[in-house]
Coordinates of C-alpha atoms and ligand atoms in Angstrom, one line a residue:
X7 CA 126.5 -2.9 148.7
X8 CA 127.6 -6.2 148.4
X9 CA 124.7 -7.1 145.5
X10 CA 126.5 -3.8 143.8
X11 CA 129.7 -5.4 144.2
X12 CA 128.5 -8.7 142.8
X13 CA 127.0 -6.8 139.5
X14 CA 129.7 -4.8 139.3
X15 CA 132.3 -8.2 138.9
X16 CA 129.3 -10.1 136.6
X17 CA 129.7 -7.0 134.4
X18 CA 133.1 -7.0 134.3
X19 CA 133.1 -10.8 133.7
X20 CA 130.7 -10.3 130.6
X21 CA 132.8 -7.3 129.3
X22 CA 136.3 -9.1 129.8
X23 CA 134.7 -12.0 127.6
X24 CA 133.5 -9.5 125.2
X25 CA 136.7 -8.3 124.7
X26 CA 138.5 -12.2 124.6
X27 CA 136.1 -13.2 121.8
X28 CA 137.7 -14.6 119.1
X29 CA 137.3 -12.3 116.0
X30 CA 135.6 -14.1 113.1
X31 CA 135.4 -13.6 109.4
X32 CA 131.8 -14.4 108.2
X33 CA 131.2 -14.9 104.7
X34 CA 128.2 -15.0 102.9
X35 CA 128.7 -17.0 99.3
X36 CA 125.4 -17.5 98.0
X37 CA 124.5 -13.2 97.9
X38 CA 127.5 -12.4 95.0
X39 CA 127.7 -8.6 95.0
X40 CA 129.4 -6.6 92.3
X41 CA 132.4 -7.6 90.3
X42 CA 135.2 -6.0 91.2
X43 CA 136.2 -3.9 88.1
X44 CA 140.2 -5.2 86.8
X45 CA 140.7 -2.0 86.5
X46 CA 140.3 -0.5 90.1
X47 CA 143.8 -1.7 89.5
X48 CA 145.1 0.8 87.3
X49 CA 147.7 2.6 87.0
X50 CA 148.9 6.3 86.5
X51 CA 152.0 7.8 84.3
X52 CA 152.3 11.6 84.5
X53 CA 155.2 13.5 82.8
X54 CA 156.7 14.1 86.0
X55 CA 160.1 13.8 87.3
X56 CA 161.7 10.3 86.6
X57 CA 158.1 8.7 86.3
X58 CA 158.5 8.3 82.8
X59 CA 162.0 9.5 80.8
X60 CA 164.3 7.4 82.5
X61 CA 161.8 5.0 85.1
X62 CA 160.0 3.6 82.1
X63 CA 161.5 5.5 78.8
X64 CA 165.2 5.3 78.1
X65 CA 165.1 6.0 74.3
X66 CA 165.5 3.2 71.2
X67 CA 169.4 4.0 71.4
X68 CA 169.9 3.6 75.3
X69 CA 171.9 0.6 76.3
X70 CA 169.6 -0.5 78.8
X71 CA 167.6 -3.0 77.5
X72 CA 164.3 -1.3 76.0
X73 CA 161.6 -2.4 73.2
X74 CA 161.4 0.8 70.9
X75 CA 162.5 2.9 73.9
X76 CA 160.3 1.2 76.6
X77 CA 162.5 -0.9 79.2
X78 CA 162.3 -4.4 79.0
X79 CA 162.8 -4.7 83.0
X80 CA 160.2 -2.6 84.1
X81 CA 157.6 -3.6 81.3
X82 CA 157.8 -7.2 82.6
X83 CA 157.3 -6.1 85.8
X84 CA 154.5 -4.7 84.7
X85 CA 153.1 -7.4 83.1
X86 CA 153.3 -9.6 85.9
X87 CA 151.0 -7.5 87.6
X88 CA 148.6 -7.8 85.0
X89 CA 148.3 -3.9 84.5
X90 CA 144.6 -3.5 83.6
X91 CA 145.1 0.3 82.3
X92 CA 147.5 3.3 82.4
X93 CA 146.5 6.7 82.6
X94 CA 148.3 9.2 80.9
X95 CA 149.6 11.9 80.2
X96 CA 148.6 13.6 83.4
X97 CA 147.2 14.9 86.0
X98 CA 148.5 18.6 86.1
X99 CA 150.6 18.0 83.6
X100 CA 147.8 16.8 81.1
X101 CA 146.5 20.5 81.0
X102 CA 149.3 22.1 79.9
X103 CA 150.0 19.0 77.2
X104 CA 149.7 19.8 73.2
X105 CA 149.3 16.4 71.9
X106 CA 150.8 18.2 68.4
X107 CA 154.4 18.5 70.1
X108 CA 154.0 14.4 71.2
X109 CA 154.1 13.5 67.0
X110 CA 156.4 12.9 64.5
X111 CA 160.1 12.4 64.4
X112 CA 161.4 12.6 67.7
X113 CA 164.6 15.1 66.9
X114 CA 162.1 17.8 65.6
X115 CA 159.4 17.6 68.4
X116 CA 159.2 21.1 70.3
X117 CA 160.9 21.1 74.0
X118 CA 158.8 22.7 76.8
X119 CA 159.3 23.7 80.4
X120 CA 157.3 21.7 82.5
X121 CA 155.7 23.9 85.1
X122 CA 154.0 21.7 87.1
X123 CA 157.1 19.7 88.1
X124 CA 160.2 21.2 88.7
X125 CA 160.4 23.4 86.0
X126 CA 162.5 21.0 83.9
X127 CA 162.9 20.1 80.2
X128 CA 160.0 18.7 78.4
X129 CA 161.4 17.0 75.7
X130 CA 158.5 15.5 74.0
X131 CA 159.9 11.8 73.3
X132 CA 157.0 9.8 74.6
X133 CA 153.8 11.4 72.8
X134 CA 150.5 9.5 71.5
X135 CA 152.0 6.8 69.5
X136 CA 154.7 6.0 72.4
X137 CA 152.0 5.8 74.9
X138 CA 150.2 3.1 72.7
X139 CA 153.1 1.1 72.2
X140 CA 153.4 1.0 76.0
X141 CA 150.2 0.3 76.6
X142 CA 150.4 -2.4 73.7
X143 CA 153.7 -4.1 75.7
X144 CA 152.0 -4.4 79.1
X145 CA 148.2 -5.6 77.3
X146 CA 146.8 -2.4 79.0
X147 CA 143.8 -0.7 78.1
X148 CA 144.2 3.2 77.1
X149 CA 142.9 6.2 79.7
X150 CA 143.8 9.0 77.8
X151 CA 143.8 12.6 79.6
X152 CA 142.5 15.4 78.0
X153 CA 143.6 19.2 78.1
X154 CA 140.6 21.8 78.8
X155 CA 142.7 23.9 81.3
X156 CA 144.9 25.7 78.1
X157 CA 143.5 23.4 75.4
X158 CA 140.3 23.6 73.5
X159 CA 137.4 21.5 72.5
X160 CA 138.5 22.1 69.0
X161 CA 142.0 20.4 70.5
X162 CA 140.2 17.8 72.0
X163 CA 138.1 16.7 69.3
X164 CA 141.2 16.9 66.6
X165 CA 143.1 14.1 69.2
X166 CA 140.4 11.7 69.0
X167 CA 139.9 11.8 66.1
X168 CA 143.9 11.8 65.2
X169 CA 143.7 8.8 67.7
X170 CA 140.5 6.9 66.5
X171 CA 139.6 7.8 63.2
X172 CA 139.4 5.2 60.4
X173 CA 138.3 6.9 57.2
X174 CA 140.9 9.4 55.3
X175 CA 141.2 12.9 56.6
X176 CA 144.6 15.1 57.0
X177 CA 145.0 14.2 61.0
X178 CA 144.5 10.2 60.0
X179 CA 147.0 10.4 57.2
X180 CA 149.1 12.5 59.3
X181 CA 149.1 9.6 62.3
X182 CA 149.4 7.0 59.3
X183 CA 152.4 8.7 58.0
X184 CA 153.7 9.2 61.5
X185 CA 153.5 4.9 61.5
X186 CA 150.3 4.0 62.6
X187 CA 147.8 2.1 60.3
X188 CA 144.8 1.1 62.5
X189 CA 143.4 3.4 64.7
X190 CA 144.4 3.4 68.5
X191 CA 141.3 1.9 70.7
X192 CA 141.4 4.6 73.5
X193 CA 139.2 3.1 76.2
X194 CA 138.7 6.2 78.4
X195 CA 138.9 9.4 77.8
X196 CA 138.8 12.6 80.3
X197 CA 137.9 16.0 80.0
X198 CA 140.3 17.7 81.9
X199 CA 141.8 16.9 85.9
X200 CA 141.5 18.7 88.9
X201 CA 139.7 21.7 87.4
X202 CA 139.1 22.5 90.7
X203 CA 143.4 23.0 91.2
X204 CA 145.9 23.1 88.8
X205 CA 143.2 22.3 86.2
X206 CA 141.7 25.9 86.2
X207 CA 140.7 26.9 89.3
X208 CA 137.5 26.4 88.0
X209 CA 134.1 26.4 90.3
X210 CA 132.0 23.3 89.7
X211 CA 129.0 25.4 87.6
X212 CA 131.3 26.7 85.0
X213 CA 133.2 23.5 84.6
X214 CA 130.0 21.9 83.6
X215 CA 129.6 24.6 81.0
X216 CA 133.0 23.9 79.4
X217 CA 132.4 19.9 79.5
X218 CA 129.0 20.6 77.7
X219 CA 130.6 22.0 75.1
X220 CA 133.9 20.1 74.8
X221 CA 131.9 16.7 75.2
X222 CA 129.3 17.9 72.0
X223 CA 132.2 18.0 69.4
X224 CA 134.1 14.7 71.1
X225 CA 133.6 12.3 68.6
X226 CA 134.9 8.8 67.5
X227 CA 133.5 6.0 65.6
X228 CA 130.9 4.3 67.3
X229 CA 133.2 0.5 67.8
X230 CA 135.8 2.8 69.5
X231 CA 134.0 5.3 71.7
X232 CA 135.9 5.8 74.9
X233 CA 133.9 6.1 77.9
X234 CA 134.3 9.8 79.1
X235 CA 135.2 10.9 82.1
X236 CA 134.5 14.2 84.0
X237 CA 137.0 15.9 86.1
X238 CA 135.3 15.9 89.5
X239 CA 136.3 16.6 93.7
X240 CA 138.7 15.6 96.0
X241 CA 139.1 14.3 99.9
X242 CA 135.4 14.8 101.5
X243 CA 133.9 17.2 98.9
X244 CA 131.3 16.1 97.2
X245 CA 129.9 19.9 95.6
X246 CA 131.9 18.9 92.3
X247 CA 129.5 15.2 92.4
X248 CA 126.4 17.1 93.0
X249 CA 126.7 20.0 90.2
X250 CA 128.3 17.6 87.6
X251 CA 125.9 14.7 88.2
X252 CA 123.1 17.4 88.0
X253 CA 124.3 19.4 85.4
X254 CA 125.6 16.6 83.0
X255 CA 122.5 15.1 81.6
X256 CA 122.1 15.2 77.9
X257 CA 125.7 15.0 77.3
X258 CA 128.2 12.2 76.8
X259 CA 129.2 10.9 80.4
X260 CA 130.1 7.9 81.9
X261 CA 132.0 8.8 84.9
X262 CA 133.6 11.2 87.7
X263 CA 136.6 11.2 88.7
X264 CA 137.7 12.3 92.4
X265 CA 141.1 12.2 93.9
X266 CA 142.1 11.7 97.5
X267 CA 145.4 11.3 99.0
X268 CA 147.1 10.1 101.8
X269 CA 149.6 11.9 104.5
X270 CA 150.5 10.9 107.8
X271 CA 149.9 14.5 109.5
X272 CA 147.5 15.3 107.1
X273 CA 148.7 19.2 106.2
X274 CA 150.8 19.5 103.1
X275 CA 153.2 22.2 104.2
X276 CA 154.9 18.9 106.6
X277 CA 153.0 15.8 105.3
X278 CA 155.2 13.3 107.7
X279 CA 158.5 11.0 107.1
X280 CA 158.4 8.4 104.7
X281 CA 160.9 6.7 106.6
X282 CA 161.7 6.3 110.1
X283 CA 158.3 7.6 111.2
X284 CA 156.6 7.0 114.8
X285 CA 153.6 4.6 115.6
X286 CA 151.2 8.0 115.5
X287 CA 151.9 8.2 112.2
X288 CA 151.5 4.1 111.3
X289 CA 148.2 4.7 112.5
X290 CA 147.1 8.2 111.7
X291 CA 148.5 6.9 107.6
X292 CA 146.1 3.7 107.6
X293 CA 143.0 5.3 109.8
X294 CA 142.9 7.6 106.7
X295 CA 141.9 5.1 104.8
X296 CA 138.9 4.8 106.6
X297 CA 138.2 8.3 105.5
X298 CA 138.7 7.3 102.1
X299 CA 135.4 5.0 102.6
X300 CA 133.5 7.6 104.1
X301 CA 134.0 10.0 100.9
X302 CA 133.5 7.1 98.1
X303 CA 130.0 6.5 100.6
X304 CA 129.3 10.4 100.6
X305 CA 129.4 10.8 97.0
X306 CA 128.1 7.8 96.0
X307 CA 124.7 8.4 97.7
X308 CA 124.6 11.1 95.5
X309 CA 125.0 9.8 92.9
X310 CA 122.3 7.6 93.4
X311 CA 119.7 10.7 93.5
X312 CA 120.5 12.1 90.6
X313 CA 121.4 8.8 88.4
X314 CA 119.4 6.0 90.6
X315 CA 119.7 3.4 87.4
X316 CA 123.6 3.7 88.9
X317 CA 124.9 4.2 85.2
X318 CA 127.8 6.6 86.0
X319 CA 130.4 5.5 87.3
X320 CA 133.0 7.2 90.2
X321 CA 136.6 6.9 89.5
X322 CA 139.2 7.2 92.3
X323 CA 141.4 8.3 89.6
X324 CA 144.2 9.4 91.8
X325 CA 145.3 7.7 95.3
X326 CA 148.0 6.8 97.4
X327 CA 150.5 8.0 100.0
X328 CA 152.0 11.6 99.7
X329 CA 155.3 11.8 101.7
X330 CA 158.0 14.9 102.6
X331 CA 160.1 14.5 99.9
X332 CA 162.9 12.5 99.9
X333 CA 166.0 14.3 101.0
X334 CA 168.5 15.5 98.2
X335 CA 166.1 15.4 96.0
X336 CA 164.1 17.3 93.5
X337 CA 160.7 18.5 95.6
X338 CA 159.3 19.3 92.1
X339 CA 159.8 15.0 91.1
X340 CA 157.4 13.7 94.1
X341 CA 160.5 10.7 95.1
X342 CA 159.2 8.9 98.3
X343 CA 160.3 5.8 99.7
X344 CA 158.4 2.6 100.3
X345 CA 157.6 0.5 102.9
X346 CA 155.2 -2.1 104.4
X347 CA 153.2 1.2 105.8
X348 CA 152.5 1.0 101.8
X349 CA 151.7 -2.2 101.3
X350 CA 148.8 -2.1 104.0
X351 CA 147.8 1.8 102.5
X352 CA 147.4 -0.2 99.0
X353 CA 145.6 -3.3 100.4
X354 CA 142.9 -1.3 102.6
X355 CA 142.3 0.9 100.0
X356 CA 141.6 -1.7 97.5
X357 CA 139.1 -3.1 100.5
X358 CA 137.4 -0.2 100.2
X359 CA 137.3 0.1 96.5
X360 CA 136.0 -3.8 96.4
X361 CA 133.2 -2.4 99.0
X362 CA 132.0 0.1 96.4
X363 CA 132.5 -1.9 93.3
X364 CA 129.4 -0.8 91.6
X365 CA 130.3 2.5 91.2
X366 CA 133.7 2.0 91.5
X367 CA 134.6 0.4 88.4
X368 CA 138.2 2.3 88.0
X369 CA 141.1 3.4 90.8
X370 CA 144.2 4.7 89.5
X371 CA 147.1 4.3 92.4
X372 CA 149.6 7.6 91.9
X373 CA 151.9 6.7 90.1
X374 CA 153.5 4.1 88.3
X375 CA 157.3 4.3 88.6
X376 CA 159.3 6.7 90.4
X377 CA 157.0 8.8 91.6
X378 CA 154.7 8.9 95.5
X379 CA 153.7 5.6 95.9
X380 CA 155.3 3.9 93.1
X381 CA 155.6 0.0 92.4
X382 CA 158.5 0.6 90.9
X383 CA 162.0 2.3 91.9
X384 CA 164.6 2.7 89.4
X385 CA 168.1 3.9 89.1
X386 CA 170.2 4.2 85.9
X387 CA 169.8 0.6 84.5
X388 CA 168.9 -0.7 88.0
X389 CA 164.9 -1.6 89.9
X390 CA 163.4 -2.4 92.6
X391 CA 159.5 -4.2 92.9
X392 CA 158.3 -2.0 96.3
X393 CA 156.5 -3.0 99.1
X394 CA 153.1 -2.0 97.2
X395 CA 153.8 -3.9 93.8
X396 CA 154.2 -6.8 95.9
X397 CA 150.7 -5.5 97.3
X398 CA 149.3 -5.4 94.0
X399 CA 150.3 -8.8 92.7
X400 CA 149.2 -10.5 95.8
X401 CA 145.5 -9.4 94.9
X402 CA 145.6 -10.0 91.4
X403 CA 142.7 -12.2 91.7
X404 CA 140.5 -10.2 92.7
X405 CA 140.7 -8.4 89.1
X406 CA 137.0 -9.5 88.0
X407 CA 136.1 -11.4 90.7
X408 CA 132.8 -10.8 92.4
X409 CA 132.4 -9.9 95.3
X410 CA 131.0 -11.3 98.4
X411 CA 129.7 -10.2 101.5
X412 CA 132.4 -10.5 104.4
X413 CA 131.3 -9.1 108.0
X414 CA 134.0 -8.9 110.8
X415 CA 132.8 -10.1 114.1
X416 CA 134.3 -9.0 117.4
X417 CA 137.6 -7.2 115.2
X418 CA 139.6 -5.5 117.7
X419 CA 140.6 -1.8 118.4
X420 CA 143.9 -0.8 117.1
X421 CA 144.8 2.9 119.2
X422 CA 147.8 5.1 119.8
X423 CA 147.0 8.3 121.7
X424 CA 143.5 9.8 120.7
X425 CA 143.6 7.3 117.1
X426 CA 142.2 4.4 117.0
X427 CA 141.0 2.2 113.9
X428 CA 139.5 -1.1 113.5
X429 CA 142.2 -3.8 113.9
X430 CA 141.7 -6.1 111.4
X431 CA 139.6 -5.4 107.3
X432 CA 138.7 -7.8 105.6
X433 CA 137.6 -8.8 101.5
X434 CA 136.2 -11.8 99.8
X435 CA 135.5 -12.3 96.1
X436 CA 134.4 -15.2 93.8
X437 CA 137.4 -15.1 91.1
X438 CA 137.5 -16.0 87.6
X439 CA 139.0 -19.8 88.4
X440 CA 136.1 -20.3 90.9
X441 CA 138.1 -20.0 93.4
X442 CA 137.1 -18.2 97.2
X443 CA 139.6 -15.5 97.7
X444 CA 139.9 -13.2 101.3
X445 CA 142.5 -10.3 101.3
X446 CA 142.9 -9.7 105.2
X447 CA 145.0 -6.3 107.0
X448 CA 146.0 -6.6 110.9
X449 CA 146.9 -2.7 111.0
X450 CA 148.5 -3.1 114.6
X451 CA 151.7 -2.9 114.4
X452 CA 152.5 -4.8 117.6
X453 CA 150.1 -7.7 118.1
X454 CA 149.3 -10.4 116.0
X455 CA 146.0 -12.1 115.2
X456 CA 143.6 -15.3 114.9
X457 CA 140.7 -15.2 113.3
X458 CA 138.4 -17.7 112.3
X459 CA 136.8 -18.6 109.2
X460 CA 133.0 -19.1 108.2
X461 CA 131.6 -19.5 104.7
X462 CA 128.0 -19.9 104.8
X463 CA 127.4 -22.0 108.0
X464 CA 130.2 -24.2 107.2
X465 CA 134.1 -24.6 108.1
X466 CA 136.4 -24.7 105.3
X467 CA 139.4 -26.9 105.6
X468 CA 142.3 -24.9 104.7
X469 CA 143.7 -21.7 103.2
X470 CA 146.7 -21.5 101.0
X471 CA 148.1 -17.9 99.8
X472 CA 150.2 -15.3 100.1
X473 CA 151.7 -13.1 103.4
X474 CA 153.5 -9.7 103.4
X475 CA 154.8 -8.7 106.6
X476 CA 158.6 -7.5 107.9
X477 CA 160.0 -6.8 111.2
X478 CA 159.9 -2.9 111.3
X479 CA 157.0 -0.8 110.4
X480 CA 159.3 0.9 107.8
X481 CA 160.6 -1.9 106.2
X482 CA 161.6 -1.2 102.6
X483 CA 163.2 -3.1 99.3
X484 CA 166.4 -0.5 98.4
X485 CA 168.4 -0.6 94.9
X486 CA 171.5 -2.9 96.1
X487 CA 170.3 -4.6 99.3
X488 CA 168.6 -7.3 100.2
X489 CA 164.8 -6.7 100.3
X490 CA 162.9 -6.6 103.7
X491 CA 159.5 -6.6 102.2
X492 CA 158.6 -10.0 100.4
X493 CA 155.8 -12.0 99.4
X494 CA 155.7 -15.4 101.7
X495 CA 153.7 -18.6 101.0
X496 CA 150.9 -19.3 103.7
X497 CA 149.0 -22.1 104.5
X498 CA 146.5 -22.7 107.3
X499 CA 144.6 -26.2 107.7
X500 CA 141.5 -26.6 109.5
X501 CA 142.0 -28.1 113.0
X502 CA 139.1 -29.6 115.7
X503 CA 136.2 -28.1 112.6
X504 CA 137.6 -24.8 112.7
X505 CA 139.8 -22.8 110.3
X506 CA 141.6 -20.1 111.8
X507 CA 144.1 -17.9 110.0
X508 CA 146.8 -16.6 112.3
X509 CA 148.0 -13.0 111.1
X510 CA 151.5 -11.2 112.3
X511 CA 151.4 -7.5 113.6
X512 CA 151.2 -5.1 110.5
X513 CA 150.9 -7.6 107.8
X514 CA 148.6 -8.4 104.5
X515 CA 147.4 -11.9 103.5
X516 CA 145.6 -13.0 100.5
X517 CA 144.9 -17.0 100.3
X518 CA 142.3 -19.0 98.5
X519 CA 140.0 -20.8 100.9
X520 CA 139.5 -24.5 100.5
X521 CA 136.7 -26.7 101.2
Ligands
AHR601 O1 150.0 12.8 91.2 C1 150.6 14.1 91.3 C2 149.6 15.2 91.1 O2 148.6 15.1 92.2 C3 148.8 15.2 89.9 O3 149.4 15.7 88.8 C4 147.6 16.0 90.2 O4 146.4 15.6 89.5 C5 147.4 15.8 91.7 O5 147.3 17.0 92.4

């Protein structure tokens, strides 16, 4: 009994050490992985609600400030994000869209309903050539959506070559006339989006049929080919992967797109607060994420049976938080708050997008301005930068970095009721200046945490960066107030041959490591 007893304590001892150990961040610089695509930092624009007219577009004549209708505010903004690529002109919305009514003087273009999102007035003002000049403004490349739910190949085929074309034909004189010269370089180009949904309803097998034939007559000059993108699944399907990656050999294609969102209860008739939510829902938010790696994983190793040479590539085209809408206003314009819960959404996600970066070479975070998780709120001539643009610019270095091999030792379990998730993620990437970077998340949204740092078998010396954290889970930046959620310098020096890096409850850090 009393040798029990004595095991029983020498267990405990071991397994209350266990638990003490100090997590540690181990990375390994001399095995570079992947780079990490710039633009798994894209963006998305749909014609929906205030996302564009009025968020971005106010029109040459508007008082607000505005570069041939564009806003000067929020194109700065923009550009001090470094916005890699804008998607456009949908989601839903892009297969419904006649790029015909998007030309020519503005007063004459035709007005539409726009079904998809709140049934309002379409008016036409941003088309192709306001799109470009956007684009243009921010330095962003072009990912043009195309329409095969209600469009045509024939459709298709005339935009591209409207868009690209060089010689002289009716549709190039036509987009010279309409004050363009030079061709547009469209840099990605899809074939419809979520044919599965609002796309089509389609099934998988006859989508592949309609790409077929739609991608045969898709045809640009050679120096401005877009790579082109197939509409693919959603959440943990992978069916759409499997019959497009089979089914799309012999045709021009680069890529599949999949979309996968994020809400707190996880059913869409009552997704869950944006504000003022409980700790179950902090936690069941980010432990989706998690999901989010399992699916890229999922899909990916399919991929790599049918296309082992890992040529195509699998676009997360459409991500981020889906909220109730806010209250009082237009269910049909998708207007959510924004809060630190963000923030750490963005960050793990682009952890988990920097752990597939081979395949991943494109993410597209839903949606620019205005709209679900936006990094941009706007009213009348007023903004606000949200928790997640400060997200974003805090791991701009990683855009073209390469990656490197990061392992987590002894990270801690975060848990409320039945969820629990790993405490702490981490990232590391060589960037473009040379520099080491780490993006870290502490998910818990009570405790704090050290960690260590190990590159290689030595200790660096310090670590300079940036921190986001705020008091209350829900934190937010609001038109008019002060803002709760702000970047704040961080530095950590190395003290008795050790670096560690000291993180608050619920908060995201990105330094450079040093020495
Ligand atoms: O981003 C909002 C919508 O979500 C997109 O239009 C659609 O593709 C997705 O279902």
């Amino acid at each position: 009994m009393k040798k029990q007893l004595l095991a029983l304590v020498a267990t405990l001892a071991v397994g209350a050490s266990a638990l003490a150990a100090d997590p540690k961040l181990v990375i390994n610089p001399d095995q570079p992985g992947p780079v990490i695509h710039r633009n798994i930092y894209g963006q998305f624009a749909e014609h929906l609600g205030t996302g564009i007219y009025e968020g971005m577009w106010v029109g040459p004549e508007s008082k607000i400030p505005n570069v041939r209708g564009w806003r000067k505010d929020v194109v700065s903004a923009l550009k001090d994000l470094k916005v890699p690529l804008v998607r456009w002109p949908g989601g839903c919305f892009a297969d419904e869209y006649h790029w015909r009514d998007g030309i020519g003087p503005r007063n004459k273009r035709p007005i539409k309903i726009n079904t998809n999102w709140g049934g309002v007035p379409e008016t036409n003002a941003v088309g192709t050539h306001e799109f470009f000049d956007l684009v243009e403004q921010l330095g962003a490349e072009a990912y043009v959506n195309g329409n095969l739910g209600t469009g045509s190949a024939q459709e298709m085929s005339e935009w591209l070559e409207y868009m690209t074309g060089e010689g002289k034909s009716t549709l190039t004189d036509l987009r010279r006339k309409n004050g363009r010269d030079k061709p547009f370089r469209v840099h990605y180009f899809a074939v419809g989006n979520e044919s599965w949904g609002c796309g089509g309803n389609m099934r998988p097998e006859y989508y592949v049929d309609l790409y077929r034939q739609a991608a045969t007559f898709l045809k640009t000059p050679e120096n401005n080919r877009p790579l082109f993108i197939a509409s693919g699944g959603h959440d943990a399907r992978t069916d759409w992967t499997e019959v497009l990656a089979k089914g799309l050999k012999g045709v021009p294609f680069d890529a599949i797109s999949h979309h996968g969102y994020t809400l707190p209860t996880g059913k869409w008739e009552k997704k869950g607060s944006a504000v003022g939510f409980p700790e179950a829902e902090w936690i069941s938010t980010l432990a989706h994420t998690q999901r989010v790696d399992e699916w890229v994983r999922k899909n990916t190793a399919l991929l790599d049976q049918h296309d082992p040479a890992r040529k195509v590539g699998f676009y997360f085209d459409e991500w981020g938080s889906w909220y109730d809408p806010e209250p009082g206003s237009n269910p049909g314009f998708l207007v959510q708050r924004n809060t630190l819960r963000d923030a750490l959404l963005a960050a793990l996600h682009f952890h988990v997008f920097h752990a597939h970066a081979e395949r991943v070479k494109m993410s597209n975070v839903a949606q620019m301005v205005n709209v679900l998780q936006a990094m941009i709120l706007t009213s009348k001539d007023q903004l606000v930068l949200t928790p997640t643009y400060h997200a974003f610019k805090l791991y701009t270095p990683f855009q073209d970095a390469t990656s490197l091999p990061a392992t987590l030792e002894n990270n801690p379990v975060y848990k409320v009721g039945a969820t629990e998730m790993p405490g702490l993620s981490a990232t590391a990437a060589r960037g473009k200046d040379g520099k080491l970077y780490v993006g870290l998340v502490n998910a818990n949204a009570n405790q704090p945490a050290e960690l260590t740092v190990q590159v290689g078998s030595t200790s660096p010396k310090a670590a300079r960066g940036q921190l986001l954290t705020a008091a209350a889970m829900d934190a937010q930046n609001e038109l008019g107030k002060a803002p709760q959620v702000l970047p704040q310098a961080y530095e950590a020096q190395a003290a008795g041959g050790r670096l560690t890096l000291k993180l608050p409850a619920k908060s995201v850090l990105v330094v450079a490591i040093e020495g």
